[in-house]
Short mmCIF file of C-alpha atoms (C1' of nucleotides) in Angstrom, two decimals:
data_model
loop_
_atom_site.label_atom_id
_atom_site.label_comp_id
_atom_site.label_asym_id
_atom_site.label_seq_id
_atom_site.Cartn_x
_atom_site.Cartn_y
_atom_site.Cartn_z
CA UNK A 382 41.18 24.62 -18.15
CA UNK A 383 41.29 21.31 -17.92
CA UNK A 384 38.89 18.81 -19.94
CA UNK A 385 38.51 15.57 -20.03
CA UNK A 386 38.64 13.08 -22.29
CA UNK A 387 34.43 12.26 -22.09
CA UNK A 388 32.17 14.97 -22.80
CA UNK A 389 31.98 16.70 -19.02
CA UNK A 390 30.68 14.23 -16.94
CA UNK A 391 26.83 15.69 -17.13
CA UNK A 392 25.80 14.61 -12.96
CA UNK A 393 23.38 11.49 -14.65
CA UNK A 394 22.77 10.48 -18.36
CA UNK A 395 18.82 10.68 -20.01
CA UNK A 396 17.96 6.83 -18.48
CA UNK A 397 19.11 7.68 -15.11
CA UNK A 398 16.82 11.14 -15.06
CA UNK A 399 14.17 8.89 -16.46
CA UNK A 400 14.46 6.48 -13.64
CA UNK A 401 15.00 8.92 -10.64
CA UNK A 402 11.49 10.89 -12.21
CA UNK A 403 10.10 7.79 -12.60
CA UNK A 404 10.99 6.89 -8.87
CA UNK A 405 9.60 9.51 -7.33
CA UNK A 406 6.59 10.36 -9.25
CA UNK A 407 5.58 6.07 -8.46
CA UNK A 408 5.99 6.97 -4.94
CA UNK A 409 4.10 9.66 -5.16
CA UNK A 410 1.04 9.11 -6.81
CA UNK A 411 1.26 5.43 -7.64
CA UNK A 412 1.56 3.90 -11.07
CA UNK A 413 -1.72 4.46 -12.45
CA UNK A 414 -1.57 7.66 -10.88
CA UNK A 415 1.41 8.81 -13.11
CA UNK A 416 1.44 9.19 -16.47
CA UNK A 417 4.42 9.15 -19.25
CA UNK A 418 4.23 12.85 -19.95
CA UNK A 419 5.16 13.80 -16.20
CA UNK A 420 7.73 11.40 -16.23
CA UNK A 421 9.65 13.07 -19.04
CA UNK A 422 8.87 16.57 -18.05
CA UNK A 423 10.28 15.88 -15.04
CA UNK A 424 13.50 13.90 -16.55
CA UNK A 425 13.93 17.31 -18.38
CA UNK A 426 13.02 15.20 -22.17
CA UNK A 427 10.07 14.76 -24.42
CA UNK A 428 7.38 12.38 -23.94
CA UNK A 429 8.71 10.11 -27.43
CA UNK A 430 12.62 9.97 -25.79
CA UNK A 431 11.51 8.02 -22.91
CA UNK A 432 11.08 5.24 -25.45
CA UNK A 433 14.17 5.15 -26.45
CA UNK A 434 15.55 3.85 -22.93
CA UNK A 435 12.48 1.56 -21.46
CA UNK A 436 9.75 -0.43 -24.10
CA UNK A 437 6.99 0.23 -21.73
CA UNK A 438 5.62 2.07 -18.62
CA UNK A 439 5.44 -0.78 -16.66
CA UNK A 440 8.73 -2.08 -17.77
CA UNK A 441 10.24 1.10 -16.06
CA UNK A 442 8.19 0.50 -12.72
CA UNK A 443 9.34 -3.48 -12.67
CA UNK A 444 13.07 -2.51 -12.93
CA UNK A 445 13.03 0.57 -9.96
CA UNK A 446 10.90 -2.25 -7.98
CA UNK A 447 13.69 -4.85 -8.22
CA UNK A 448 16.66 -2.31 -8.31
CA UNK A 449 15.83 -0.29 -4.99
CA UNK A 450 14.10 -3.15 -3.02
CA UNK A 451 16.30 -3.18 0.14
CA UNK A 452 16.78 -6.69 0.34
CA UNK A 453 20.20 -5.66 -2.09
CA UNK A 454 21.66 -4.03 0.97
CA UNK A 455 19.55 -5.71 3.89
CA UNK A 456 20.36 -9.34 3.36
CA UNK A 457 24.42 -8.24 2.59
CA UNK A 458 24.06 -6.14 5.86
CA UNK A 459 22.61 -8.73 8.38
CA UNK A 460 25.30 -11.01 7.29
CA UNK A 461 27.72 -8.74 8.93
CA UNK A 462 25.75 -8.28 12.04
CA UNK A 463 27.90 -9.00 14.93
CA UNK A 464 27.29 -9.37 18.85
CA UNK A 465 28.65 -11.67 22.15
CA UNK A 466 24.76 -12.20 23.04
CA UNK A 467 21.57 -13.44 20.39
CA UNK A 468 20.68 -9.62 22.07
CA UNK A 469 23.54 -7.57 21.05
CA UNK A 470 23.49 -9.26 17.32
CA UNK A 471 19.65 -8.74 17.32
CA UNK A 472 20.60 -4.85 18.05
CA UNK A 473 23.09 -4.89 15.72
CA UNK A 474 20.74 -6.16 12.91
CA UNK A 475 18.04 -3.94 13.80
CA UNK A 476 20.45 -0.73 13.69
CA UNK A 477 22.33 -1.59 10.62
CA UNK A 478 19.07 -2.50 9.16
CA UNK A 479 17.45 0.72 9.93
CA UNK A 480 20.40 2.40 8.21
CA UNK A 481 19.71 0.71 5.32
CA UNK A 482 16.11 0.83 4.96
CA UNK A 483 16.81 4.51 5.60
CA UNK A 484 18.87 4.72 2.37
CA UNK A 485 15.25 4.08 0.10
CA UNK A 486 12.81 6.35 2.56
CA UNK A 487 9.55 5.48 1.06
CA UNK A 488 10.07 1.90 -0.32
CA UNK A 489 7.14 0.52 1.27
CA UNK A 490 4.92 2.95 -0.94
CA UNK A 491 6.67 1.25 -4.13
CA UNK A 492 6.24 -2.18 -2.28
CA UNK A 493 1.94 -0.84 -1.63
CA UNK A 494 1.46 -0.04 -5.77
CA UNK A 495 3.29 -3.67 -6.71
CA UNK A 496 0.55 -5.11 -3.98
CA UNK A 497 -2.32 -3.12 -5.16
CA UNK A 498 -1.75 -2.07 -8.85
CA UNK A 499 0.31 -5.27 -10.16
CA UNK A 500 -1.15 -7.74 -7.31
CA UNK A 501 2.23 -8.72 -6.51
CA UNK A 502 3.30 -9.95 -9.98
CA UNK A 503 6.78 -8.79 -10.04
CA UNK A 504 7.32 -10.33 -6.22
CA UNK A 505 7.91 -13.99 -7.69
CA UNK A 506 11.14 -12.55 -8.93
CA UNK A 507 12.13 -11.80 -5.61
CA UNK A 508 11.78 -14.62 -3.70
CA UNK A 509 13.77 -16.90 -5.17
CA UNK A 510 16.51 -14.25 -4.68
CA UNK A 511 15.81 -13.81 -1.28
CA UNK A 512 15.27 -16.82 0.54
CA UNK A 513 17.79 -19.22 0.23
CA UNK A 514 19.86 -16.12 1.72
CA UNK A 515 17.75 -15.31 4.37
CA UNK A 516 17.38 -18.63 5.53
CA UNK A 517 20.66 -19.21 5.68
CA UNK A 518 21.09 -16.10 8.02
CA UNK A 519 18.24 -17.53 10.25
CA UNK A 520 20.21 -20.64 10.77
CA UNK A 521 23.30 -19.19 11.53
CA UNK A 522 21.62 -16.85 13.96
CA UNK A 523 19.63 -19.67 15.71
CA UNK A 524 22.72 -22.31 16.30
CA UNK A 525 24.56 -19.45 18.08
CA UNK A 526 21.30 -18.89 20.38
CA UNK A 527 20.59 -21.25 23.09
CA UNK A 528 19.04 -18.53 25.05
CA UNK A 529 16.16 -18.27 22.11
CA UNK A 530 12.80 -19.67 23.30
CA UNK A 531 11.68 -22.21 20.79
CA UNK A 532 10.27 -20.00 17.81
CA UNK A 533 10.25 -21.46 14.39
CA UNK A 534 12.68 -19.73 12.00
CA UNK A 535 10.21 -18.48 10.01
CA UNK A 536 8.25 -16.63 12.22
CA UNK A 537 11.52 -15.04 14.15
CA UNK A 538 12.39 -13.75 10.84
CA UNK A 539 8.49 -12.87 10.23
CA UNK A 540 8.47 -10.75 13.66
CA UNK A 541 11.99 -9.03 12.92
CA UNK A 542 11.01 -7.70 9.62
CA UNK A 543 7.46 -6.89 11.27
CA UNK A 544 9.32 -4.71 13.45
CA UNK A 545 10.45 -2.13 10.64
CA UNK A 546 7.02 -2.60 8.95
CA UNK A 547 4.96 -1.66 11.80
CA UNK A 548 7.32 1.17 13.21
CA UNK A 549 7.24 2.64 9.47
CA UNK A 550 3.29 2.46 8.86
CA UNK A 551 2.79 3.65 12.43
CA UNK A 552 4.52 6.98 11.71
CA UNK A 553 3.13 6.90 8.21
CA UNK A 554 -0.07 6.79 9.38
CA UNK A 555 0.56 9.53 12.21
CA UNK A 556 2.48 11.44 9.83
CA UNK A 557 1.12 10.42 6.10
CA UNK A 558 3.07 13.41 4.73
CA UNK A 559 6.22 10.30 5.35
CA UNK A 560 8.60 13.24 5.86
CA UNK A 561 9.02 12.79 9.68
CA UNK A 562 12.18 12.43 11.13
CA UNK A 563 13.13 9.04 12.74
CA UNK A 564 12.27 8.16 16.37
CA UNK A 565 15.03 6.08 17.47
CA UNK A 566 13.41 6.32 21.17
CA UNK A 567 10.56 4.99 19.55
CA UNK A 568 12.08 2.35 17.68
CA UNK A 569 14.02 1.30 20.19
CA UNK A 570 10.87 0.45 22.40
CA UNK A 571 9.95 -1.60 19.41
CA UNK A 572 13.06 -3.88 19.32
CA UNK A 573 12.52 -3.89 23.41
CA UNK A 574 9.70 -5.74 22.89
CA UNK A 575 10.43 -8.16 20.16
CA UNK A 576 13.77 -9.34 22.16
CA UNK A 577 11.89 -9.68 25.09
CA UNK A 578 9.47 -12.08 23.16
CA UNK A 579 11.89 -14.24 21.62
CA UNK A 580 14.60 -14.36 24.86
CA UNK A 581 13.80 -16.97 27.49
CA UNK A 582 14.27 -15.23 30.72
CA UNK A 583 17.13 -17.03 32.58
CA UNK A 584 19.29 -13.61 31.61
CA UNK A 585 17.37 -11.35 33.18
CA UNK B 1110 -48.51 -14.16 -2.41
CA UNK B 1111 -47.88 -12.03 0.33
CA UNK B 1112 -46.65 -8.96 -0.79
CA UNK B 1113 -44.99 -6.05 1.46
CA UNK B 1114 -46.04 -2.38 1.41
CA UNK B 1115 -42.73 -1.72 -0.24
CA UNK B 1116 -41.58 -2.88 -3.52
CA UNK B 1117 -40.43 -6.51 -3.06
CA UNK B 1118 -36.92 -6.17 -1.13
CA UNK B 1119 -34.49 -6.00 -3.61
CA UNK B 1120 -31.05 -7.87 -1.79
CA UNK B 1121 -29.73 -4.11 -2.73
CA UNK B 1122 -30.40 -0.84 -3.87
CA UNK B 1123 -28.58 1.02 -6.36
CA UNK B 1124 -26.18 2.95 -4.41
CA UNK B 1125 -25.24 -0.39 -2.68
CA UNK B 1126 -24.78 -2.44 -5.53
CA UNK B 1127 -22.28 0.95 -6.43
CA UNK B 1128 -20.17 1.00 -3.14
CA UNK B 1129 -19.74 -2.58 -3.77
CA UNK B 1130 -18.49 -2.72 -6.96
CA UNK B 1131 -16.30 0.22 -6.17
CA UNK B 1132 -15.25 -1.15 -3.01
CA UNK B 1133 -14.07 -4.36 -5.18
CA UNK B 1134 -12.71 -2.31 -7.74
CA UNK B 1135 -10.33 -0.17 -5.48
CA UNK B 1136 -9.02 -2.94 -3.60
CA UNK B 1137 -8.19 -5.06 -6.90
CA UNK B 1138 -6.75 -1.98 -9.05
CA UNK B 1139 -5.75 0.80 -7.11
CA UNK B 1140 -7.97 4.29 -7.78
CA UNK B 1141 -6.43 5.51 -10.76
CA UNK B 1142 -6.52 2.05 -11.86
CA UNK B 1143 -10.28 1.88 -11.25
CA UNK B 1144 -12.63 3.63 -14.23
CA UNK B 1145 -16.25 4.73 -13.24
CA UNK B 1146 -17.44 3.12 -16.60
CA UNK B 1147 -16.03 -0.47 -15.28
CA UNK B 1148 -17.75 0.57 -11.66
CA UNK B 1149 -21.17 1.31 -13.75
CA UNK B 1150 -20.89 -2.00 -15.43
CA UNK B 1151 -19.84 -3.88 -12.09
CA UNK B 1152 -23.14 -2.35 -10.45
CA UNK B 1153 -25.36 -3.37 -13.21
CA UNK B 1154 -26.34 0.46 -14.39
CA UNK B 1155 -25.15 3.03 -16.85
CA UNK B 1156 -21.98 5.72 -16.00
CA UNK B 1157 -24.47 8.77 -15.48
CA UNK B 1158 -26.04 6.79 -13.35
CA UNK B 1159 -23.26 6.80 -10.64
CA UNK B 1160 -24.08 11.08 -10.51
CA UNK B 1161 -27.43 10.44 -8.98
CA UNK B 1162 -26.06 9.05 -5.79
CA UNK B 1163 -22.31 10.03 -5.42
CA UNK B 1164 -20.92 13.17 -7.28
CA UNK B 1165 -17.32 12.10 -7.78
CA UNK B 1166 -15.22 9.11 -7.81
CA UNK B 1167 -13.29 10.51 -5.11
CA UNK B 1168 -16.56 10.52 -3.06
CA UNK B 1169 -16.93 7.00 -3.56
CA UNK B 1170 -13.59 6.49 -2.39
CA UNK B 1171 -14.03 8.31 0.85
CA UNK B 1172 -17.11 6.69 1.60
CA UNK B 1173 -15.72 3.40 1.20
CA UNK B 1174 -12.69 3.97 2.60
CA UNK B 1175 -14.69 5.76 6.19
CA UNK B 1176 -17.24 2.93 6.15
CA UNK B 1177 -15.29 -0.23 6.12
CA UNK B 1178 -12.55 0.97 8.16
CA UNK B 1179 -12.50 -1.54 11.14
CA UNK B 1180 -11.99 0.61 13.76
CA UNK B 1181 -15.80 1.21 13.62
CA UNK B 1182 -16.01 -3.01 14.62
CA UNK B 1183 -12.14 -2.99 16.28
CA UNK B 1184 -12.79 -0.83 19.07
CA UNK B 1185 -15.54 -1.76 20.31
CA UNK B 1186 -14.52 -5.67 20.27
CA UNK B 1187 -11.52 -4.08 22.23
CA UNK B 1188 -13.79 -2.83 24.90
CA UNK B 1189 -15.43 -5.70 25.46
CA UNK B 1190 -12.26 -7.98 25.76
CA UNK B 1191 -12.16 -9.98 28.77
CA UNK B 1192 -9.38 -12.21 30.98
CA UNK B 1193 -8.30 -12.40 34.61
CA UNK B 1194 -4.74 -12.02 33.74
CA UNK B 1195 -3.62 -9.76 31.68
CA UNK B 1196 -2.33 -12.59 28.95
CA UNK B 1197 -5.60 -13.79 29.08
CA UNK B 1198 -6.90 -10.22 27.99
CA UNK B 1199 -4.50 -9.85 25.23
CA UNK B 1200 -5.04 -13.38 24.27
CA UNK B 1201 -8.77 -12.60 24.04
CA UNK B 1202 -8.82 -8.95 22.90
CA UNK B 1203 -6.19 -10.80 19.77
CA UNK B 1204 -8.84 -13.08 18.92
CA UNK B 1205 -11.74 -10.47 18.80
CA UNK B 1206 -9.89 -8.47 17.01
CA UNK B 1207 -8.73 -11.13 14.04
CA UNK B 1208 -12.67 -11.75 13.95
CA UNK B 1209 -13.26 -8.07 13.26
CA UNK B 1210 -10.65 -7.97 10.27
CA UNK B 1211 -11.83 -11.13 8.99
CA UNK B 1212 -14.78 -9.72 8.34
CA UNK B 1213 -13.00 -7.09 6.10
CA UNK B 1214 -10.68 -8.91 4.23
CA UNK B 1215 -8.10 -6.68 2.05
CA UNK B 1216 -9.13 -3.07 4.29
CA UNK B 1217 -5.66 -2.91 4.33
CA UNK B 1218 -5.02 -2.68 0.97
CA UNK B 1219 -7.73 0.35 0.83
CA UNK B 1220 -5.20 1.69 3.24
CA UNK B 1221 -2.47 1.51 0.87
CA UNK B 1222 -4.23 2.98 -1.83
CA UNK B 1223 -5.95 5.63 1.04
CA UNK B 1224 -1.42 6.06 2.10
CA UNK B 1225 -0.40 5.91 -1.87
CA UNK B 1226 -2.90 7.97 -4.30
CA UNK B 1227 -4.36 10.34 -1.98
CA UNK B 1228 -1.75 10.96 0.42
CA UNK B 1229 -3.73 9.71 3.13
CA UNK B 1230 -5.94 13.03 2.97
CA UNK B 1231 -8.47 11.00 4.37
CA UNK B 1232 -7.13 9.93 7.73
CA UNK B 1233 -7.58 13.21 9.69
CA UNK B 1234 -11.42 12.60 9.70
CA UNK B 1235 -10.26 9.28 11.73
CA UNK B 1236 -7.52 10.43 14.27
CA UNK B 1237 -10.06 12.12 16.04
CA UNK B 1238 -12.67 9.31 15.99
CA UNK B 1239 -10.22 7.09 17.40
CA UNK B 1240 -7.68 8.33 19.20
CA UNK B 1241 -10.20 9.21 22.43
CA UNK B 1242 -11.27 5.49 22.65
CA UNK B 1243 -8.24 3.80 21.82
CA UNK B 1244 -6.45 6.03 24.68
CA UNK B 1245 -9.24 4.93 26.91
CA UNK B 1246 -8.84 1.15 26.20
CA UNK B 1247 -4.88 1.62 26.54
CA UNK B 1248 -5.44 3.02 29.53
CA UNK B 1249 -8.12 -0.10 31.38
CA UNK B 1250 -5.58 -1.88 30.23
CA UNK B 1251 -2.76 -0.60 31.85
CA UNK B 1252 -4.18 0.20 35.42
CA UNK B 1253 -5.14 -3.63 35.33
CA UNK B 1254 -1.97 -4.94 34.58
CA UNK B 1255 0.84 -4.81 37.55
CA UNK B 1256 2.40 -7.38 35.93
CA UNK B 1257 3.12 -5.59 32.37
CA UNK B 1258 6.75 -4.45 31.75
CA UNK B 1259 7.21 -0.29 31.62
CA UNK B 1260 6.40 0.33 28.15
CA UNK B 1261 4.78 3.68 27.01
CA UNK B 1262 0.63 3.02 26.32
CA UNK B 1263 1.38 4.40 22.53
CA UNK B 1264 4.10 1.93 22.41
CA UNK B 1265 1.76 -1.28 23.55
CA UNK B 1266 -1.00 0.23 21.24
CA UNK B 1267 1.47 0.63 18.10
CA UNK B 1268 3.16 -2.95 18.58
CA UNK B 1269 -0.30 -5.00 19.21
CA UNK B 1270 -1.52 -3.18 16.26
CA UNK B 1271 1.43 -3.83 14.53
CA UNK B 1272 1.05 -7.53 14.44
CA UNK B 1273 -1.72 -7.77 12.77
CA UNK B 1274 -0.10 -5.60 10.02
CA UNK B 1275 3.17 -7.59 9.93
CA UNK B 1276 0.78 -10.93 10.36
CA UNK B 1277 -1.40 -9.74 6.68
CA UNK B 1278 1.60 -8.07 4.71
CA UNK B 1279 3.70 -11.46 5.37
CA UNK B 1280 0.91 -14.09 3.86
CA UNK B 1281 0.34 -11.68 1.25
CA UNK B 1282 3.92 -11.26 0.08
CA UNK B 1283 3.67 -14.79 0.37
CA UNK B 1284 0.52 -15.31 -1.57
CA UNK B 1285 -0.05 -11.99 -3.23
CA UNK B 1286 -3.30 -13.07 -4.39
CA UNK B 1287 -4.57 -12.25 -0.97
CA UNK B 1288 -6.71 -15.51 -0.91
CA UNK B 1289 -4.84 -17.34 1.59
CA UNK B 1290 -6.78 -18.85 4.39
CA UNK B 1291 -5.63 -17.62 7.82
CA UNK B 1292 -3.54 -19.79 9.73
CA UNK B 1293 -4.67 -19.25 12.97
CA UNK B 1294 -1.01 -21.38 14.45
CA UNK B 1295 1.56 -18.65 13.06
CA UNK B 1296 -0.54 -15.70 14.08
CA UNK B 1297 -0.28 -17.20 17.60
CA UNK B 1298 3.41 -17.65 17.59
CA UNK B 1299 3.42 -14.13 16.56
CA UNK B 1300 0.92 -13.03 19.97
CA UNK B 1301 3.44 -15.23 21.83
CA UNK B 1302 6.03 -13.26 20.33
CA UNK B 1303 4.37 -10.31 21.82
CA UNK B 1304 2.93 -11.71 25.14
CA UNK B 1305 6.16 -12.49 26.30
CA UNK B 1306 7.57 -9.63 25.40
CA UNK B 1307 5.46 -6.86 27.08
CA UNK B 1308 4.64 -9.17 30.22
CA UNK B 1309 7.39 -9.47 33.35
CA UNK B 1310 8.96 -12.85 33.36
CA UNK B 1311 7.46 -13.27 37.10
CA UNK B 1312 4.89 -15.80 36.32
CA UNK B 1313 5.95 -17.81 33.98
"C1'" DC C 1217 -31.64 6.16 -14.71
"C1'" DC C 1218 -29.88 6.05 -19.84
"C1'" DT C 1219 -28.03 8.03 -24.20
"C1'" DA C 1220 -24.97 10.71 -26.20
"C1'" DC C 1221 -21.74 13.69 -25.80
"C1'" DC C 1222 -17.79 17.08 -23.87
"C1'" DG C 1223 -12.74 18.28 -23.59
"C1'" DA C 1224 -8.77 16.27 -21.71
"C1'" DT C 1225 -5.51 12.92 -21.28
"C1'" DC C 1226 -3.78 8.34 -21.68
"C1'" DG C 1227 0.26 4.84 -23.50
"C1'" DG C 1228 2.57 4.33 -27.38
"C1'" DT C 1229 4.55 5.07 -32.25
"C1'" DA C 1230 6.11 6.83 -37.04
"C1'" DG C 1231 9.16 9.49 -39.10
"C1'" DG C 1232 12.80 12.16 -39.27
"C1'" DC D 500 15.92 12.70 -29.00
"C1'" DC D 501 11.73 15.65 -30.68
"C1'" DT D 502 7.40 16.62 -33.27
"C1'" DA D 503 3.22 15.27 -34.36
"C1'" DC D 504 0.17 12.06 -34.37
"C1'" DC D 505 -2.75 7.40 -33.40
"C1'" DG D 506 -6.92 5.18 -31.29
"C1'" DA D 507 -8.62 4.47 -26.80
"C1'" DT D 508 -10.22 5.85 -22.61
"C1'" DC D 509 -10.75 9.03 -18.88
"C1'" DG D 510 -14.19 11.80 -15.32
"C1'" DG D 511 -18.05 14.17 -15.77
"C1'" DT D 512 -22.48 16.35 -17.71
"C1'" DA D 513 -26.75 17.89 -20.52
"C1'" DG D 514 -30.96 16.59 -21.66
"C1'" DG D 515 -34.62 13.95 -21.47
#
DNA sequence: CCTACCGATCGGTAGG
DNA sequence: CCTACCGATCGGTAGG
């Protein structure tokens, strides 16, 4: 047999286990609403070995926050976003930013605890990694778009992102288990809408 | 001095001042987050004294959570929407209906704790209270409105709905504090958003 | 409605 | 990385 030259690659070290536990448990019950000890029973560890990867609890829900917001993959994503027509790139933003958001099912519960539990305190962070990207992908998408009624940048970014929000809670809400499949038909109608609203009619 | 047959009014009785504070409590910590000792202290009485009107914390919760949804305000407002054109009716029922939520600033972050900590166990009771009228209302709507683009009733519901939520989740990622005033211009460019979107270009 | 208490559990740490 | 522990706090209750 053949072995390598690291100890056999074990599928994730003791922080990673800690983090994925972590992850999940936060989604599940909120921060408050999970404790230490579950944490390391579930990373497979005792309660004391946690501490020797994260100082605090809330140290370990600040860095999954930041690590698995989407904005690492949605911002990168839109940038690629092609199309002939403001509608075919608008499509092509809303599917590859569905794929993405897909890739962290159940953000918006981690993004509900930092609202309610922390009151938004590790969101500052954010912003000031966010923005000056997203703008510039709002002005890039408006100079192409003559056929865009006259909607401040802002709020056509607002609405966009609104989109995913509302389609998510809605089936939340329908379905709080969160485990139900996605409705693309549903979805689509969604995006229908919203390009309706922003398109000035002279195309159709 | 005049006095009543009663004892003098009291602004609130115990199990008021109690739903208050917990109401308070919940949407500024979360549930887990939220001790029955700090509720007691909030209300102005002793912990036992929560027992003698509520017999858990999760009780409280419920109650809170039931009462001040706004459905119990939001659909009726719906109903009485008015507007010749169907613009005019969305335009109107949109108003009415920021009015309603106004008057319960933060629900939705009840909501999140409702989606988050309990796994919204609690939102069966409410399907059935509001699906029936809410169908209804979709459905005035619709037979009145020759000029609204083919789009599913659920789907019109959802979306209207759906501003409101992508309107509040914006200014408070914004402004986590949650104290921002409403501004009453970007929520309109949002119903504009929307307006144009569900409504045939015909008259415009 | 309060006082005083219950067992359980919390986040975190010392020491090895 | 575990064992054993810290003081603090939790939801809830008995008794008056």
């Amino acid at each position: 047999m053949d072995h390598s030259p690291q100890p056999l690659p074990k599928a994730k070290d003791t922080a990673s286990s800690i983090l994925e536990a972590a992850h999940q448990l936060f989604i599940e019950h909120g921060y408050h609403g999970t404790s230490m000890r579950l944490i390391a029973q579930e990373a497979g560890i005792a309660l004391g070995g946690i501490y020797n990867h994260f100082p605090s609890k809330e140290a370990l829900f600040e860095q999954i926050f930041l690590e698995t917001h989407p904005y690492h993959e949605v911002l990168p994503t839109l940038s690629e976003a092609q199309g002939d027509t403001p509608e075919a790139l608008v499509r092509n933003a809303a599917q590859r930013m569905m794929k993405a958001l897909q890739a962290r099912p159940n953000f918006l519960k981690l993004m509900f605890v930092e609202l309610v539990e922390f009151k938004g305190s590790h969101l500052l962070d954010l912003q000031s990694a966010i923005f000056p990207q997203s703008a510039e992908l709002i002005e890039r998408f408006m100079e192409n778009s003559s056929s865009i009624r006259p909607i401040p940048a802002i709020i056509l970014l607002r609405s966009f992102l609104g989109l995913f929000i509302s389609y998510y809670l809605g089936e939340l809400m329908l379905d709080p288990s969160g485990e139900s499949k996605f409705d693309q038909q549903t979805f689509d109608q969604f995006i229908d809408i919203y390009l309706h609203g922003i398109l000035s009619g002279a195309q159709e």
